[in-house]
Each structure stands twice: as C-alpha cells, then as structure tokens.
Amino acid sequence: MMFAVAIDGPAAAGKGTLSKRVAAHFGFAHLDTGLIYRATGARVLGGENPVDAAKTLRAEDLARDDLRTTEVAQAASKCAAIAEVRAALVAFQKDFAARDGGAVLDGRDIGTVICPQADVKLFVTASDEIRAERRFLELSGKGQEVTREGVLKDLRIRDQRDRDREAAPLAAAADADLIDTSDMDIDEAVAVAISTVGKVFRRR
Ligand code: CDP
C-alpha cells in the first residue's frame, strides 16, 4: 500500500511535530527533509563544498546532534537554494515517498516537486511572531543561547530566501489544504491534520 502525505510550510511552523504525530497515528514512516538540508549545511560549515556534501551525504550525517541551531539552519537554507544540491537529494526523497506502508514527508517543496501526486497535501503556517516564540522556547529549552529577536530574524531571512529562490521555492501546492496554527495548540493542529488525512485514507 502506497500512501503519501506531503506537509510543507515556512520555518518553525510546527511541521516536524505534526508530521511525527500524523505518521505515528496512521503507522506511516516519516522523513524530515529539512534534516537532509541541515546535514548538508553542517558539512559546509565544516569546510566542504555544498554540492560535494549533498552528493556524499550519509545516514550518520543525519544523526548528528548539532543540526538544530540557527547557524546550521541558515547554512541549510543557503545550500538549499543551489539547484545542484537539490538535484542530488531528490531521488532519496522520492523513493521514501513511494515506500510501501505509507509515508509522511515534511519540508518546503514536497507537495510541489518531490511528491506532486501525494494523496494528501498540507501547508502549515502561523504568524512570524508565533513561530519565532515557539522556536525560541524550543532552542532556549535545549540550553542554546538565543534571543527572541534573533530567532525571529533567522526565520524571516530563511523564509524570504526559501520563497524567492528559483529552485523549488517554498510554496503551497495549488491543491494543498492550508492549516494556520497561529491560534491552535499542537494537539488541535494534530487533530485537524489527522482528520484531513483520515478522510482520504478511509476511502482507500
Ligand atoms: O525546522 P525549520 O522549519 O526551521 O527548518 P527545516 O525544515 O529543518 O529546514 C531547514 C532549511 O532547509 C529550510 O530553511 C530550507 O531552506 C531547507 N529545506 C528545503 O529547501 N527544502 C525542504 N524540503 C526542506 C528544507
């Protein structure tokens, strides 16, 4: 059984948590595609060329424990604008989406480029300030030295770069369901996503 759920949206919109919980609910596999770009960005910060890093990315790169910083996020977003970097990472993501047993992928271009035939497409957003507040709490909770202003600035710079690039820009697919989580807590957002996916899944 193949069943693909594409979850896209701007930085820190809650895609990660939402995707994990939707995948767990339906018993699907989950791929955080942002992690692939973060792992590439981390290797570039270590001195490598972006295209070489993307072409030789290994599973252990994704397991690094230093990928969730604003520095790595910025490096990821810079790498992600390079068409050749994206091209090197496409096949793995497409294969994942087509796996037997169902898959949830979250990122920026899942519904538009990686999996335009996805069974369900969600585009998750929230206001800049709310996304920044959530990310600030997440990073400061992990002991990182961040400020609210710094986190907000990071998100805005990345979103603009991600939206304005030529290669697979951040955008909602024309047939995506929009979920604005500004006034929802995570449980409410998860319930909306599960209900949307469930309506399609039950017909299959
Ligand atoms: O967690 P957050 O939403 O802040 O970011 P992420 O999903 O980990 O993605 C980090 C960066 O990778 C983004 O700012 C994008 O530049 C890039 N990315 C992308 O271009 N395409 C994807 N499918 C996923 C991430």
PDB file of C-alpha atoms and ligand atoms in Angstrom:
ATOM      1  CA  MET A   1       0.000   0.000   0.000  1.00  0.00           C
ATOM      2  CA  MET A   2       1.370   3.367  -1.011  1.00  0.00           C
ATOM      3  CA  PHE A   3       0.033   6.497   0.649  1.00  0.00           C
ATOM      4  CA  ALA A   4       1.955   9.754   0.700  1.00  0.00           C
ATOM      5  CA  VAL A   5       1.295  12.772   2.888  1.00  0.00           C
ATOM      6  CA  ALA A   6       3.149  15.993   1.985  1.00  0.00           C
ATOM      7  CA  ILE A   7       3.491  18.617   4.716  1.00  0.00           C
ATOM      8  CA  ASP A   8       5.071  21.921   3.722  1.00  0.00           C
ATOM      9  CA  GLY A   9       5.352  25.336   5.291  1.00  0.00           C
ATOM     10  CA  PRO A  10       7.698  28.092   6.432  1.00  0.00           C
ATOM     11  CA  ALA A  11      10.311  27.751   9.169  1.00  0.00           C
ATOM     12  CA  ALA A  12       9.189  26.586  12.598  1.00  0.00           C
ATOM     13  CA  ALA A  13       5.539  26.284  11.585  1.00  0.00           C
ATOM     14  CA  GLY A  14       5.290  23.044  13.557  1.00  0.00           C
ATOM     15  CA  LYS A  15       5.662  20.703  10.574  1.00  0.00           C
ATOM     16  CA  GLY A  16       8.032  18.396  12.429  1.00  0.00           C
ATOM     17  CA  THR A  17       5.813  17.647  15.408  1.00  0.00           C
ATOM     18  CA  LEU A  18       2.726  17.482  13.232  1.00  0.00           C
ATOM     19  CA  SER A  19       4.358  15.078  10.787  1.00  0.00           C
ATOM     20  CA  LYS A  20       5.667  12.786  13.518  1.00  0.00           C
ATOM     21  CA  ARG A  21       2.273  12.561  15.168  1.00  0.00           C
ATOM     22  CA  VAL A  22       0.362  12.035  11.916  1.00  0.00           C
ATOM     23  CA  ALA A  23       2.841   9.316  10.910  1.00  0.00           C
ATOM     24  CA  ALA A  24       2.550   7.603  14.312  1.00  0.00           C
ATOM     25  CA  HIS A  25      -1.260   7.744  14.189  1.00  0.00           C
ATOM     26  CA  PHE A  26      -1.510   6.022  10.798  1.00  0.00           C
ATOM     27  CA  GLY A  27       1.574   3.817  11.183  1.00  0.00           C
ATOM     28  CA  PHE A  28       3.386   5.554   8.315  1.00  0.00           C
ATOM     29  CA  ALA A  29       7.110   6.256   8.069  1.00  0.00           C
ATOM     30  CA  HIS A  30       8.240   9.862   8.491  1.00  0.00           C
ATOM     31  CA  LEU A  31      11.008  11.796   6.760  1.00  0.00           C
ATOM     32  CA  ASP A  32      12.021  15.256   7.976  1.00  0.00           C
ATOM     33  CA  THR A  33      13.519  16.527   4.724  1.00  0.00           C
ATOM     34  CA  GLY A  34      14.798  19.675   6.469  1.00  0.00           C
ATOM     35  CA  LEU A  35      17.243  17.431   8.265  1.00  0.00           C
ATOM     36  CA  ILE A  36      18.827  16.465   4.934  1.00  0.00           C
ATOM     37  CA  TYR A  37      19.457  20.122   4.127  1.00  0.00           C
ATOM     38  CA  ARG A  38      20.636  20.823   7.678  1.00  0.00           C
ATOM     39  CA  ALA A  39      23.097  17.903   7.469  1.00  0.00           C
ATOM     40  CA  THR A  40      24.393  19.284   4.164  1.00  0.00           C
ATOM     41  CA  GLY A  41      24.674  22.758   5.680  1.00  0.00           C
ATOM     42  CA  ALA A  42      26.556  21.420   8.704  1.00  0.00           C
ATOM     43  CA  ARG A  43      29.139  19.791   6.457  1.00  0.00           C
ATOM     44  CA  VAL A  44      29.521  23.046   4.528  1.00  0.00           C
ATOM     45  CA  LEU A  45      30.157  24.869   7.815  1.00  0.00           C
ATOM     46  CA  GLY A  46      32.859  22.241   8.337  1.00  0.00           C
ATOM     47  CA  GLY A  47      34.558  23.433   5.156  1.00  0.00           C
ATOM     48  CA  GLU A  48      33.090  21.283   2.389  1.00  0.00           C
ATOM     49  CA  ASN A  49      31.676  22.315  -0.953  1.00  0.00           C
ATOM     50  CA  PRO A  50      27.820  22.209  -0.866  1.00  0.00           C
ATOM     51  CA  VAL A  51      27.366  20.063  -3.959  1.00  0.00           C
ATOM     52  CA  ASP A  52      30.019  17.543  -2.864  1.00  0.00           C
ATOM     53  CA  ALA A  53      28.475  17.407   0.610  1.00  0.00           C
ATOM     54  CA  ALA A  54      24.993  16.730  -0.818  1.00  0.00           C
ATOM     55  CA  LYS A  55      26.268  14.078  -3.219  1.00  0.00           C
ATOM     56  CA  THR A  56      28.042  12.155  -0.459  1.00  0.00           C
ATOM     57  CA  LEU A  57      25.505  12.590   2.340  1.00  0.00           C
ATOM     58  CA  ARG A  58      25.356   9.526   4.612  1.00  0.00           C
ATOM     59  CA  ALA A  59      22.863   8.295   7.184  1.00  0.00           C
ATOM     60  CA  GLU A  60      25.215   9.207  10.037  1.00  0.00           C
ATOM     61  CA  ASP A  61      25.233  12.855   8.907  1.00  0.00           C
ATOM     62  CA  LEU A  62      21.524  12.966   9.730  1.00  0.00           C
ATOM     63  CA  ALA A  63      22.159  11.595  13.219  1.00  0.00           C
ATOM     64  CA  ARG A  64      24.456  14.467  14.261  1.00  0.00           C
ATOM     65  CA  ASP A  65      23.261  16.172  17.424  1.00  0.00           C
ATOM     66  CA  ASP A  66      24.284  19.688  16.341  1.00  0.00           C
ATOM     67  CA  LEU A  67      21.829  20.215  13.472  1.00  0.00           C
ATOM     68  CA  ARG A  68      19.159  22.177  15.353  1.00  0.00           C
ATOM     69  CA  THR A  69      20.927  25.517  15.621  1.00  0.00           C
ATOM     70  CA  THR A  70      20.138  28.771  13.825  1.00  0.00           C
ATOM     71  CA  GLU A  71      23.648  28.753  12.338  1.00  0.00           C
ATOM     72  CA  VAL A  72      23.101  25.353  10.731  1.00  0.00           C
ATOM     73  CA  ALA A  73      19.581  26.381   9.654  1.00  0.00           C
ATOM     74  CA  GLN A  74      20.998  29.378   7.766  1.00  0.00           C
ATOM     75  CA  ALA A  75      23.692  27.241   6.147  1.00  0.00           C
ATOM     76  CA  ALA A  76      20.972  24.738   5.171  1.00  0.00           C
ATOM     77  CA  SER A  77      18.852  27.426   3.570  1.00  0.00           C
ATOM     78  CA  LYS A  78      21.839  28.738   1.577  1.00  0.00           C
ATOM     79  CA  CYS A  79      22.677  25.227   0.324  1.00  0.00           C
ATOM     80  CA  ALA A  80      19.002  24.575  -0.411  1.00  0.00           C
ATOM     81  CA  ALA A  81      18.949  27.418  -2.940  1.00  0.00           C
ATOM     82  CA  ILE A  82      21.544  25.635  -5.116  1.00  0.00           C
ATOM     83  CA  ALA A  83      19.795  23.597  -7.825  1.00  0.00           C
ATOM     84  CA  GLU A  84      22.598  21.021  -7.981  1.00  0.00           C
ATOM     85  CA  VAL A  85      22.363  20.394  -4.240  1.00  0.00           C
ATOM     86  CA  ARG A  86      18.618  19.800  -4.509  1.00  0.00           C
ATOM     87  CA  ALA A  87      19.076  17.544  -7.528  1.00  0.00           C
ATOM     88  CA  ALA A  88      21.484  15.348  -5.549  1.00  0.00           C
ATOM     89  CA  LEU A  89      18.876  14.873  -2.811  1.00  0.00           C
ATOM     90  CA  VAL A  90      15.726  14.314  -4.874  1.00  0.00           C
ATOM     91  CA  ALA A  91      15.924  10.576  -5.590  1.00  0.00           C
ATOM     92  CA  PHE A  92      16.198   9.565  -1.933  1.00  0.00           C
ATOM     93  CA  GLN A  93      13.151  11.666  -1.025  1.00  0.00           C
ATOM     94  CA  LYS A  94      11.071  10.399  -3.963  1.00  0.00           C
ATOM     95  CA  ASP A  95      11.884   6.791  -3.093  1.00  0.00           C
ATOM     96  CA  PHE A  96      10.914   7.432   0.502  1.00  0.00           C
ATOM     97  CA  ALA A  97       7.548   8.899  -0.579  1.00  0.00           C
ATOM     98  CA  ALA A  98       6.825   5.808  -2.673  1.00  0.00           C
ATOM     99  CA  ARG A  99       7.636   3.275   0.044  1.00  0.00           C
ATOM    100  CA  ASP A 100       5.199   0.540   0.898  1.00  0.00           C
ATOM    101  CA  GLY A 101       3.195   1.156   4.062  1.00  0.00           C
ATOM    102  CA  GLY A 102       2.691   4.909   3.739  1.00  0.00           C
ATOM    103  CA  ALA A 103       4.947   7.931   4.214  1.00  0.00           C
ATOM    104  CA  VAL A 104       4.774  11.428   5.622  1.00  0.00           C
ATOM    105  CA  LEU A 105       7.382  13.887   4.349  1.00  0.00           C
ATOM    106  CA  ASP A 106       7.738  17.411   5.628  1.00  0.00           C
ATOM    107  CA  GLY A 107       9.665  20.243   4.032  1.00  0.00           C
ATOM    108  CA  ARG A 108       9.241  23.125   1.614  1.00  0.00           C
ATOM    109  CA  ASP A 109       8.719  21.502  -1.810  1.00  0.00           C
ATOM    110  CA  ILE A 110       7.152  18.136  -1.007  1.00  0.00           C
ATOM    111  CA  GLY A 111       3.710  18.857  -2.480  1.00  0.00           C
ATOM    112  CA  THR A 112       5.124  20.804  -5.424  1.00  0.00           C
ATOM    113  CA  VAL A 113       8.287  18.948  -6.526  1.00  0.00           C
ATOM    114  CA  ILE A 114       9.081  15.795  -4.553  1.00  0.00           C
ATOM    115  CA  CYS A 115       5.615  14.331  -4.470  1.00  0.00           C
ATOM    116  CA  PRO A 116       3.136  16.297  -6.584  1.00  0.00           C
ATOM    117  CA  GLN A 117       0.930  13.181  -6.676  1.00  0.00           C
ATOM    118  CA  ALA A 118       0.734  12.942  -2.855  1.00  0.00           C
ATOM    119  CA  ASP A 119      -2.570  11.619  -1.523  1.00  0.00           C
ATOM    120  CA  VAL A 120      -2.824  14.494   0.954  1.00  0.00           C
ATOM    121  CA  LYS A 121      -1.027  17.846   0.895  1.00  0.00           C
ATOM    122  CA  LEU A 122      -0.990  20.154   3.877  1.00  0.00           C
ATOM    123  CA  PHE A 123       0.533  23.618   4.047  1.00  0.00           C
ATOM    124  CA  VAL A 124       1.120  24.609   7.662  1.00  0.00           C
ATOM    125  CA  THR A 125       1.614  28.235   8.653  1.00  0.00           C
ATOM    126  CA  ALA A 126       1.483  30.544  11.675  1.00  0.00           C
ATOM    127  CA  SER A 127       2.318  34.208  12.130  1.00  0.00           C
ATOM    128  CA  ASP A 128       6.013  35.132  12.187  1.00  0.00           C
ATOM    129  CA  GLU A 129       5.862  36.132  15.847  1.00  0.00           C
ATOM    130  CA  ILE A 130       4.188  32.921  16.961  1.00  0.00           C
ATOM    131  CA  ARG A 131       6.604  30.738  15.011  1.00  0.00           C
ATOM    132  CA  ALA A 132       9.521  32.683  16.476  1.00  0.00           C
ATOM    133  CA  GLU A 133       8.163  32.331  20.001  1.00  0.00           C
ATOM    134  CA  ARG A 134       7.759  28.554  19.619  1.00  0.00           C
ATOM    135  CA  ARG A 135      11.249  28.164  18.178  1.00  0.00           C
ATOM    136  CA  PHE A 136      12.712  30.436  20.855  1.00  0.00           C
ATOM    137  CA  LEU A 137      11.196  28.241  23.577  1.00  0.00           C
ATOM    138  CA  GLU A 138      12.436  25.080  21.841  1.00  0.00           C
ATOM    139  CA  LEU A 139      16.025  26.295  21.424  1.00  0.00           C
ATOM    140  CA  SER A 140      16.340  28.020  24.791  1.00  0.00           C
ATOM    141  CA  GLY A 141      14.828  24.900  26.381  1.00  0.00           C
ATOM    142  CA  LYS A 142      17.732  22.950  24.915  1.00  0.00           C
ATOM    143  CA  GLY A 143      20.143  25.378  26.550  1.00  0.00           C
ATOM    144  CA  GLN A 144      21.043  27.308  23.393  1.00  0.00           C
ATOM    145  CA  GLU A 145      21.855  30.980  23.838  1.00  0.00           C
ATOM    146  CA  VAL A 146      19.228  32.635  21.675  1.00  0.00           C
ATOM    147  CA  THR A 147      17.079  35.757  21.855  1.00  0.00           C
ATOM    148  CA  ARG A 148      13.504  36.192  20.613  1.00  0.00           C
ATOM    149  CA  GLU A 149      14.660  38.920  18.211  1.00  0.00           C
ATOM    150  CA  GLY A 150      17.489  36.758  16.866  1.00  0.00           C
ATOM    151  CA  VAL A 151      15.190  33.788  16.259  1.00  0.00           C
ATOM    152  CA  LEU A 152      12.573  35.977  14.542  1.00  0.00           C
ATOM    153  CA  LYS A 153      15.265  37.453  12.302  1.00  0.00           C
ATOM    154  CA  ASP A 154      16.581  33.982  11.414  1.00  0.00           C
ATOM    155  CA  LEU A 155      13.110  32.768  10.423  1.00  0.00           C
ATOM    156  CA  ARG A 156      12.363  35.824   8.301  1.00  0.00           C
ATOM    157  CA  ILE A 157      15.684  35.694   6.456  1.00  0.00           C
ATOM    158  CA  ARG A 158      15.306  31.965   5.750  1.00  0.00           C
ATOM    159  CA  ASP A 159      11.660  32.236   4.684  1.00  0.00           C
ATOM    160  CA  GLN A 160      12.487  35.023   2.261  1.00  0.00           C
ATOM    161  CA  ARG A 161      15.438  33.108   0.810  1.00  0.00           C
ATOM    162  CA  ASP A 162      13.358  29.913   0.613  1.00  0.00           C
ATOM    163  CA  ARG A 163      10.435  31.686  -1.106  1.00  0.00           C
ATOM    164  CA  ASP A 164      12.490  33.745  -3.539  1.00  0.00           C
ATOM    165  CA  ARG A 165      14.841  31.066  -4.834  1.00  0.00           C
ATOM    166  CA  GLU A 166      14.406  29.683  -8.334  1.00  0.00           C
ATOM    167  CA  ALA A 167      14.959  26.039  -7.414  1.00  0.00           C
ATOM    168  CA  ALA A 168      11.863  24.506  -5.815  1.00  0.00           C
ATOM    169  CA  PRO A 169      10.802  27.579  -3.837  1.00  0.00           C
ATOM    170  CA  LEU A 170       8.756  27.349  -0.650  1.00  0.00           C
ATOM    171  CA  ALA A 171       5.140  27.443  -1.859  1.00  0.00           C
ATOM    172  CA  ALA A 172       1.807  25.806  -1.194  1.00  0.00           C
ATOM    173  CA  ALA A 173       0.707  23.416  -3.920  1.00  0.00           C
ATOM    174  CA  ALA A 174      -2.473  24.624  -5.613  1.00  0.00           C
ATOM    175  CA  ASP A 175      -4.361  21.647  -4.155  1.00  0.00           C
ATOM    176  CA  ALA A 176      -2.905  21.824  -0.612  1.00  0.00           C
ATOM    177  CA  ASP A 177      -5.104  22.248   2.483  1.00  0.00           C
ATOM    178  CA  LEU A 178      -3.925  25.249   4.496  1.00  0.00           C
ATOM    179  CA  ILE A 179      -3.637  24.915   8.271  1.00  0.00           C
ATOM    180  CA  ASP A 180      -2.937  28.154  10.118  1.00  0.00           C
ATOM    181  CA  THR A 181      -1.824  27.126  13.595  1.00  0.00           C
ATOM    182  CA  SER A 182      -1.492  30.680  14.985  1.00  0.00           C
ATOM    183  CA  ASP A 183      -4.473  30.157  17.293  1.00  0.00           C
ATOM    184  CA  MET A 184      -4.093  26.414  17.826  1.00  0.00           C
ATOM    185  CA  ASP A 185      -2.029  24.453  20.269  1.00  0.00           C
ATOM    186  CA  ILE A 186      -0.186  21.428  18.964  1.00  0.00           C
ATOM    187  CA  ASP A 187      -2.954  18.962  19.916  1.00  0.00           C
ATOM    188  CA  GLU A 188      -5.526  20.989  17.983  1.00  0.00           C
ATOM    189  CA  ALA A 189      -3.261  21.218  14.938  1.00  0.00           C
ATOM    190  CA  VAL A 190      -2.598  17.459  15.086  1.00  0.00           C
ATOM    191  CA  ALA A 191      -6.345  16.755  15.304  1.00  0.00           C
ATOM    192  CA  VAL A 192      -7.010  18.874  12.195  1.00  0.00           C
ATOM    193  CA  ALA A 193      -4.212  17.176  10.260  1.00  0.00           C
ATOM    194  CA  ILE A 194      -5.296  13.661  11.290  1.00  0.00           C
ATOM    195  CA  SER A 195      -8.884  14.386  10.353  1.00  0.00           C
ATOM    196  CA  THR A 196      -7.842  15.712   6.918  1.00  0.00           C
ATOM    197  CA  VAL A 197      -5.597  12.715   6.226  1.00  0.00           C
ATOM    198  CA  GLY A 198      -8.184  10.279   7.641  1.00  0.00           C
ATOM    199  CA  LYS A 199     -10.904  11.441   5.246  1.00  0.00           C
ATOM    200  CA  VAL A 200      -8.737  10.497   2.272  1.00  0.00           C
ATOM    201  CA  PHE A 201      -7.185   7.380   3.845  1.00  0.00           C
ATOM    202  CA  ARG A 202     -10.550   5.807   4.684  1.00  0.00           C
ATOM    203  CA  ARG A 203     -11.603   5.989   1.039  1.00  0.00           C
ATOM    204  CA  ARG A 204      -8.570   3.902   0.029  1.00  0.00           C
TER     205      ARG A 204
HETATM  206  O1  CDP B   1      12.703  23.357  11.318  1.00  0.00           O
HETATM  207  P1  CDP B   1      12.593  24.511  10.340  1.00  0.00           P
HETATM  208  O2  CDP B   1      11.225  24.634   9.769  1.00  0.00           O
HETATM  209  O3  CDP B   1      13.137  25.790  10.888  1.00  0.00           O
HETATM  210  O4  CDP B   1      13.607  24.169   9.139  1.00  0.00           O
HETATM  211  P2  CDP B   1      13.884  22.781   8.408  1.00  0.00           P
HETATM  212  O5  CDP B   1      12.587  22.173   7.958  1.00  0.00           O
HETATM  213  O6  CDP B   1      14.776  21.937   9.243  1.00  0.00           O
HETATM  214  O7  CDP B   1      14.666  23.260   7.080  1.00  0.00           O
HETATM  215  C1  CDP B   1      15.891  23.953   7.127  1.00  0.00           C
HETATM  216  C2  CDP B   1      16.108  24.607   5.774  1.00  0.00           C
HETATM  217  O8  CDP B   1      16.244  23.585   4.784  1.00  0.00           O
HETATM  218  C3  CDP B   1      14.970  25.492   5.267  1.00  0.00           C
HETATM  219  O9  CDP B   1      15.071  26.836   5.681  1.00  0.00           O
HETATM  220  C4  CDP B   1      15.065  25.345   3.750  1.00  0.00           C
HETATM  221  O10 CDP B   1      15.990  26.263   3.204  1.00  0.00           O
HETATM  222  C5  CDP B   1      15.659  23.962   3.561  1.00  0.00           C
HETATM  223  N1  CDP B   1      14.674  22.984   3.094  1.00  0.00           N
HETATM  224  C6  CDP B   1      14.347  22.973   1.753  1.00  0.00           C
HETATM  225  O11 CDP B   1      14.802  23.812   0.993  1.00  0.00           O
HETATM  226  N2  CDP B   1      13.522  22.014   1.254  1.00  0.00           N
HETATM  227  C7  CDP B   1      12.989  21.093   2.062  1.00  0.00           C
HETATM  228  N3  CDP B   1      12.190  20.156   1.534  1.00  0.00           N
HETATM  229  C8  CDP B   1      13.277  21.095   3.440  1.00  0.00           C
HETATM  230  C9  CDP B   1      14.133  22.077   3.941  1.00  0.00           C
END
